[in-house]
Short mmCIF file of C-alpha atoms in Angstrom, two decimals:
data_model
loop_
_atom_site.label_atom_id
_atom_site.label_comp_id
_atom_site.label_asym_id
_atom_site.label_seq_id
_atom_site.Cartn_x
_atom_site.Cartn_y
_atom_site.Cartn_z
CA MET A 1 64.70 114.93 66.37
CA ARG A 2 61.58 115.32 64.28
CA CYS A 3 60.81 112.32 62.06
CA ASP A 4 59.30 113.12 58.67
CA GLN A 5 59.07 109.70 57.06
CA LEU A 6 59.37 106.93 59.64
CA TYR A 7 56.52 104.43 59.91
CA ILE A 8 55.83 101.21 61.81
CA ALA A 9 54.68 98.61 59.31
CA GLY A 10 54.66 95.51 61.52
CA LEU A 11 54.99 94.31 65.12
CA GLY A 12 55.43 90.88 66.59
CA SER A 13 56.49 89.14 69.77
CA TRP A 14 57.03 85.63 71.02
CA LEU A 15 56.74 85.12 74.76
CA PRO A 16 56.96 81.82 76.64
CA PRO A 17 54.30 80.90 79.22
CA ALA A 18 54.01 83.17 82.23
CA LEU A 19 55.04 81.84 85.65
CA PRO A 20 52.77 83.19 88.43
CA VAL A 21 54.71 85.10 91.06
CA THR A 22 52.84 83.21 93.77
CA GLU A 23 54.33 80.00 92.42
CA ALA A 24 57.85 81.44 92.45
CA VAL A 25 57.33 82.50 96.09
CA ALA A 26 55.99 79.06 97.00
CA ARG A 27 59.08 77.46 95.46
CA GLY A 28 61.32 79.71 97.56
CA GLU A 29 62.74 81.48 94.49
CA TRP A 30 61.57 84.93 95.62
CA GLU A 31 60.74 86.47 98.99
CA ALA A 32 57.06 87.22 99.62
CA ALA A 33 57.78 90.79 100.81
CA SER A 34 59.75 91.63 97.66
CA ALA A 35 57.05 90.12 95.48
CA ALA A 36 54.34 92.15 97.19
CA ALA A 37 56.33 95.40 96.86
CA SER A 38 56.89 94.81 93.15
CA GLY A 39 53.21 94.39 92.31
CA MET A 40 54.22 91.79 89.72
CA ARG A 41 51.71 89.05 89.00
CA SER A 42 53.66 86.79 86.66
CA VAL A 43 56.82 86.61 84.54
CA THR A 44 57.39 84.93 81.18
CA VAL A 45 59.91 82.13 81.62
CA CYS A 46 61.38 79.51 79.32
CA ALA A 47 60.65 76.72 81.77
CA ASP A 48 63.17 74.20 80.52
CA GLY A 49 65.84 76.78 79.79
CA THR A 50 66.42 75.48 76.28
CA GLU A 51 64.61 78.11 74.18
CA ALA A 52 67.43 80.03 72.52
CA PRO A 53 67.08 83.83 72.44
CA ALA A 54 67.81 83.87 68.71
CA GLU A 55 64.94 81.47 68.04
CA MET A 56 62.56 83.69 69.99
CA ALA A 57 63.69 86.61 67.82
CA VAL A 58 63.08 84.54 64.68
CA ARG A 59 59.52 83.73 65.75
CA ALA A 60 58.77 87.35 66.60
CA ALA A 61 60.27 88.56 63.31
CA GLY A 62 58.22 86.09 61.30
CA ARG A 63 55.07 87.37 62.97
CA ALA A 64 55.96 91.02 62.32
CA LEU A 65 56.71 90.37 58.64
CA GLU A 66 53.54 88.34 58.15
CA ARG A 67 51.41 91.07 59.73
CA ALA A 68 53.04 93.64 57.47
CA GLY A 69 52.21 91.50 54.45
CA THR A 70 55.81 91.17 53.27
CA ASP A 71 58.41 88.45 52.84
CA GLY A 72 61.23 90.70 53.94
CA SER A 73 62.71 91.17 50.46
CA GLU A 74 62.65 94.97 50.91
CA VAL A 75 64.47 94.92 54.24
CA ASP A 76 67.73 96.85 53.85
CA LEU A 77 69.03 96.35 57.39
CA LEU A 78 68.46 93.99 60.34
CA LEU A 79 69.29 95.24 63.83
CA HIS A 80 69.23 92.73 66.69
CA ALA A 81 69.30 94.11 70.25
CA SER A 82 69.86 92.16 73.44
CA LEU A 83 70.85 92.65 77.06
CA TYR A 84 72.18 89.29 78.23
CA ASP A 85 74.12 86.33 76.85
CA GLN A 86 72.79 85.00 73.53
CA GLY A 87 74.03 81.45 73.99
CA ASN A 88 77.32 81.31 72.08
CA ALA A 89 80.61 83.16 72.40
CA LEU A 90 81.97 85.09 69.40
CA TRP A 91 78.78 84.45 67.45
CA GLY A 92 76.73 86.71 65.18
CA THR A 93 73.21 86.43 66.57
CA ALA A 94 71.87 88.94 64.05
CA SER A 95 73.20 86.84 61.18
CA TYR A 96 71.44 83.76 62.56
CA VAL A 97 68.13 85.63 62.70
CA GLN A 98 68.75 86.92 59.18
CA ARG A 99 69.41 83.43 57.81
CA ARG A 100 66.43 81.85 59.52
CA ILE A 101 63.93 84.41 58.20
CA ARG A 102 65.60 84.46 54.75
CA LEU A 103 66.37 88.15 54.46
CA GLY A 104 69.14 87.69 51.92
CA GLY A 105 72.34 89.67 52.00
CA CYS A 106 71.38 92.91 53.72
CA PRO A 107 73.61 94.05 56.61
CA ALA A 108 72.75 92.34 59.90
CA LEU A 109 74.15 94.07 62.99
CA GLU A 110 73.87 93.75 66.76
CA VAL A 111 73.02 96.58 69.15
CA ARG A 112 74.38 96.32 72.70
CA GLN A 113 72.75 99.11 74.67
CA VAL A 114 71.36 96.84 77.40
CA SER A 115 67.76 97.74 78.39
CA ASN A 116 67.70 100.61 75.90
CA GLY A 117 68.79 98.36 73.03
CA GLY A 118 65.46 98.16 71.23
CA MET A 119 65.00 101.92 71.32
CA ALA A 120 68.63 102.48 70.29
CA ALA A 121 68.02 100.21 67.30
CA LEU A 122 64.95 102.28 66.45
CA PHE A 123 67.15 105.39 66.57
CA LEU A 124 69.70 103.81 64.23
CA ALA A 125 66.94 102.66 61.90
CA SER A 126 65.61 106.20 61.70
CA THR A 127 68.94 107.45 60.34
CA MET A 128 68.94 104.69 57.72
CA LEU A 129 65.41 105.54 56.60
CA SER A 130 65.62 109.32 56.77
CA PRO A 131 65.06 111.32 53.57
CA GLY A 132 68.29 111.69 51.63
CA SER A 133 69.91 108.56 53.08
CA GLY A 134 70.19 107.09 49.59
CA PRO A 135 68.23 104.95 47.14
CA GLY A 136 66.74 101.64 48.12
CA ARG A 137 66.26 102.52 51.78
CA GLY A 138 62.87 100.96 52.24
CA GLN A 139 62.64 98.95 55.45
CA VAL A 140 64.60 98.13 58.58
CA LEU A 141 63.78 95.16 60.80
CA VAL A 142 64.52 95.47 64.53
CA THR A 143 64.52 92.33 66.68
CA THR A 144 65.21 91.81 70.38
CA ALA A 145 65.54 88.66 72.45
CA ASP A 146 66.83 87.53 75.83
CA ARG A 147 66.72 84.58 78.17
CA PHE A 148 67.75 85.23 81.76
CA CYS A 149 68.91 82.11 83.51
CA PRO A 150 71.38 80.80 86.10
CA PRO A 151 74.16 80.50 86.90
CA GLY A 152 75.03 83.96 85.58
CA PHE A 153 71.70 85.71 86.16
CA ASP A 154 69.00 85.49 88.81
CA ARG A 155 65.83 87.03 87.38
CA TRP A 156 64.44 87.66 90.87
CA HIS A 157 67.51 89.08 92.63
CA SER A 158 70.14 90.33 90.17
CA ASP A 159 68.44 93.74 89.91
CA PRO A 160 66.08 94.29 92.87
CA GLY A 161 63.01 96.24 91.83
CA THR A 162 62.91 94.71 88.36
CA VAL A 163 62.07 91.11 87.45
CA TYR A 164 63.62 89.90 84.20
CA ALA A 165 61.58 88.00 81.62
CA ASP A 166 62.33 85.78 78.64
CA GLY A 167 61.01 86.59 75.19
CA GLY A 168 61.59 87.99 71.72
CA THR A 169 60.11 90.99 69.89
CA ALA A 170 60.26 92.51 66.40
CA MET A 171 59.35 95.80 64.73
CA LEU A 172 59.37 96.44 60.98
CA LEU A 173 60.05 100.08 60.10
CA SER A 174 59.42 101.70 56.74
CA SER A 175 60.20 105.01 55.07
CA ARG A 176 57.04 104.78 52.96
CA GLU A 177 54.02 103.49 54.84
CA GLY A 178 52.74 101.88 57.99
CA PHE A 179 49.84 101.84 60.42
CA ALA A 180 51.70 104.18 62.79
CA ARG A 181 54.04 107.11 62.31
CA VAL A 182 57.01 107.91 64.54
CA ARG A 183 56.69 111.68 64.90
CA SER A 184 59.78 112.27 67.01
CA LEU A 185 62.68 110.28 68.38
CA VAL A 186 65.24 111.36 70.98
CA LEU A 187 68.27 109.64 72.51
CA VAL A 188 70.03 111.34 75.44
CA SER A 189 73.34 110.16 76.89
CA ASP A 190 75.18 110.84 80.16
CA PRO A 191 78.46 108.86 80.33
CA GLU A 192 79.19 110.20 83.83
CA LEU A 193 76.88 107.44 85.08
CA GLU A 194 78.48 104.52 83.23
CA GLY A 195 80.16 103.27 86.38
CA MET A 196 76.82 102.51 88.02
CA HIS A 197 76.63 99.13 86.26
CA ARG A 198 80.33 98.31 86.25
CA ALA A 199 81.82 95.86 88.71
CA GLY A 200 84.61 98.32 89.51
CA ASP A 201 88.28 99.00 88.96
CA PRO A 202 90.70 97.67 87.99
CA PHE A 203 89.15 96.11 84.91
CA GLY A 204 89.12 92.34 84.97
CA VAL A 205 90.78 89.97 82.57
CA ALA A 206 88.58 87.97 80.20
CA GLY A 207 87.28 84.86 81.85
CA THR A 208 87.73 86.14 85.41
CA ALA A 209 84.15 87.19 86.11
CA PRO A 210 83.21 86.54 89.73
CA PRO A 211 81.31 83.31 90.32
CA GLY A 212 77.58 83.30 90.93
CA ALA A 213 74.78 85.46 89.63
CA LEU A 214 75.23 89.06 88.54
CA ASP A 215 74.55 91.54 91.35
CA LEU A 216 73.65 94.91 89.81
CA GLU A 217 72.55 96.30 93.17
CA ALA A 218 76.07 95.92 94.57
CA HIS A 219 77.49 97.82 91.58
CA LYS A 220 74.98 100.64 92.06
CA LYS A 221 75.70 100.96 95.79
CA ARG A 222 79.44 101.07 95.15
CA PHE A 223 78.97 103.83 92.56
CA VAL A 224 76.65 105.88 94.79
CA ARG A 225 79.10 105.68 97.70
CA ARG A 226 81.79 107.10 95.44
CA ALA A 227 79.76 109.66 93.41
CA GLY A 228 77.15 110.61 96.01
CA MET A 229 73.42 110.02 96.19
CA SER A 230 72.39 113.56 95.23
CA PHE A 231 74.65 113.54 92.16
CA SER A 232 73.36 110.14 91.01
CA VAL A 233 69.68 110.90 91.51
CA ALA A 234 69.92 114.33 89.89
CA ARG A 235 71.72 113.06 86.79
CA VAL A 236 69.31 110.16 86.29
CA ALA A 237 66.29 112.45 86.65
CA ALA A 238 67.77 115.05 84.30
CA GLY A 239 68.42 112.55 81.52
CA GLN A 240 64.85 111.29 81.51
CA ARG A 241 63.39 114.78 81.84
CA ASP A 242 65.42 116.09 78.91
CA ALA A 243 64.48 113.14 76.67
CA VAL A 244 60.75 113.54 77.37
CA LYS A 245 60.80 117.32 76.95
CA GLU A 246 62.66 117.17 73.64
CA ALA A 247 60.51 114.37 72.21
CA LEU A 248 57.30 116.25 73.00
CA ALA A 249 58.67 119.49 71.54
CA ASP A 250 59.90 117.83 68.35
CA ALA A 251 56.52 116.15 67.85
CA GLY A 252 54.67 119.41 68.54
CA VAL A 253 52.47 117.90 71.25
CA SER A 254 51.99 118.31 75.00
CA ALA A 255 52.09 115.59 77.64
CA ALA A 256 48.31 115.86 77.95
CA GLU A 257 47.98 114.82 74.31
CA ILE A 258 49.74 111.49 74.95
CA SER A 259 47.08 108.80 75.36
CA ARG A 260 49.42 106.06 76.59
CA TRP A 261 52.91 106.02 78.07
CA VAL A 262 54.92 102.89 77.28
CA LEU A 263 57.46 102.69 80.10
CA PRO A 264 60.23 100.23 80.97
CA HIS A 265 58.85 97.10 82.63
CA PHE A 266 59.94 97.94 86.17
CA GLY A 267 58.29 96.66 89.31
CA ARG A 268 55.62 98.94 90.76
CA ARG A 269 57.81 100.68 93.36
CA ARG A 270 60.59 101.52 90.88
CA LEU A 271 58.02 102.49 88.26
CA GLN A 272 56.38 104.89 90.69
CA THR A 273 59.66 106.46 91.79
CA ASN A 274 61.39 106.68 88.43
CA CYS A 275 58.51 107.31 86.04
CA LEU A 276 54.97 107.82 87.29
CA ARG A 277 55.69 110.45 89.93
CA PRO A 278 58.19 112.50 87.87
CA LEU A 279 55.92 112.40 84.82
CA GLY A 280 52.78 113.13 86.81
CA ILE A 281 50.80 110.27 85.27
CA ASP A 282 48.72 107.37 86.61
CA ALA A 283 49.51 103.73 85.94
CA GLU A 284 46.21 103.50 84.05
CA ARG A 285 47.76 105.62 81.28
CA THR A 286 50.61 103.13 80.87
CA ALA A 287 50.93 99.46 79.89
CA TRP A 288 51.35 98.40 83.55
CA GLU A 289 48.50 95.89 83.33
CA PHE A 290 50.56 94.10 80.66
CA SER A 291 54.07 94.61 82.04
CA SER A 292 53.06 93.32 85.48
CA ARG A 293 52.16 90.00 83.84
CA VAL A 294 55.30 89.78 81.69
CA GLY A 295 58.33 91.31 83.38
CA HIS A 296 61.34 93.14 81.94
CA LEU A 297 62.13 91.83 78.45
CA GLY A 298 65.64 93.24 78.31
CA ALA A 299 65.73 95.35 75.15
CA GLY A 300 62.17 94.54 74.08
CA ASP A 301 59.76 96.18 76.55
CA GLN A 302 58.60 98.97 74.24
CA ILE A 303 57.89 96.77 71.21
CA ALA A 304 55.97 94.16 73.20
CA ALA A 305 53.93 96.74 75.11
CA LEU A 306 53.03 98.68 71.96
CA GLU A 307 51.84 95.47 70.35
CA HIS A 308 49.74 94.69 73.43
CA LEU A 309 48.12 98.14 73.49
CA LEU A 310 47.03 97.68 69.87
CA LEU A 311 45.81 94.12 70.37
CA SER A 312 43.85 95.06 73.49
CA GLY A 313 42.21 98.07 71.84
CA ALA A 314 43.82 100.48 74.30
CA LEU A 315 45.31 102.49 71.40
CA ARG A 316 43.03 103.68 68.62
CA ALA A 317 43.42 105.54 65.34
CA GLY A 318 44.47 109.15 65.85
CA GLU A 319 45.89 108.55 69.34
CA ARG A 320 49.50 109.07 70.36
CA CYS A 321 51.73 107.15 72.70
CA MET A 322 55.16 107.81 74.14
CA LEU A 323 57.72 105.00 74.03
CA MET A 324 60.33 105.43 76.76
CA GLY A 325 63.50 103.50 77.43
CA VAL A 326 66.55 103.72 79.68
CA GLY A 327 69.74 101.73 79.66
CA ALA A 328 72.99 101.52 81.57
CA GLY A 329 75.61 103.89 80.26
CA PHE A 330 73.36 105.89 80.77
CA THR A 331 71.08 106.50 77.81
CA TRP A 332 67.44 107.57 77.79
CA SER A 333 65.16 107.38 74.79
CA CYS A 334 61.72 108.71 73.91
CA ALA A 335 59.61 108.37 70.78
CA VAL A 336 56.20 109.87 70.09
CA VAL A 337 54.18 107.43 67.98
CA GLU A 338 50.87 108.31 66.33
CA VAL A 339 48.47 105.54 65.30
CA LEU A 340 47.24 106.30 61.78
CA TRP A 341 44.91 103.31 61.58
CA VAL A 342 44.38 100.14 63.55
CA PRO A 343 45.86 97.24 61.57
CA GLY A 344 43.67 94.27 60.69
CA TRP A 345 45.79 91.77 62.61
CA THR A 346 44.54 93.24 65.89
CA ALA A 347 41.02 91.92 65.26
#
């Protein structure tokens, strides 16, 4: 869809120190061959395992609000997106973030669209801030946060081809003003692929999850054996292709007019197969230099990478970038963002 009045007013992230991949290999946590194939250099890791995801979201949100020059009093909605466990069962993570950053009594909701969660939250925010949505619709705050840790998740092996990173991100959206404008936003869904990330049938009973770390590769192989390789590959490619094509058309731009492509933080081999080759772009036009030092931030790749491109000077006033996301289910998302001016906090 075309976005008429959707602006980015603030960005923020909080990432723990990066663990060099060479150190993980030396410790025996990851195989040298897999590390080399991934092209990853480091991954952000909460070393002691005690940094709560919600606290990382709070820190990122505080940074985004401060950069936007606001105390959050005009925020009408908080959306918190995550991929993995947030630390407590039957707990409202979004409400915790809301309380800690003192947003008052606006609705605080959680978005569970796995790796596409941040972009799905952006999509929901756009409907809240669209013209005609009602009075008082000024700002929406999107936060994301995850910490991937044992025993339930192995950041190196649970999803071969992608290394999972800890961290929190935040984006403040406005219907009135901001340093960047979202010109188009598309979300495409194909539920025929939902089984690719499901353990299988019959459905389990609560509390009967298999022991050990999650093995997404086993789920994918089981699905492909049942559905067929050609079917699976074709549907995945079609979803991404349709999202990109529609986002470009709605924004009234061509792929050549996109200065930077913000892609999911895959390892190099998966990035090449799933994104670079189909899109016909080089890694130099993406945020690979950043993502290879951070890893996959669950729902927060796009926000963190956009912040990095601005801070590094890789995106300048008048330039456009494409934010792309994909999540199990499957859903694909694309947003064309135009930088109106470079905010002062990048100096």
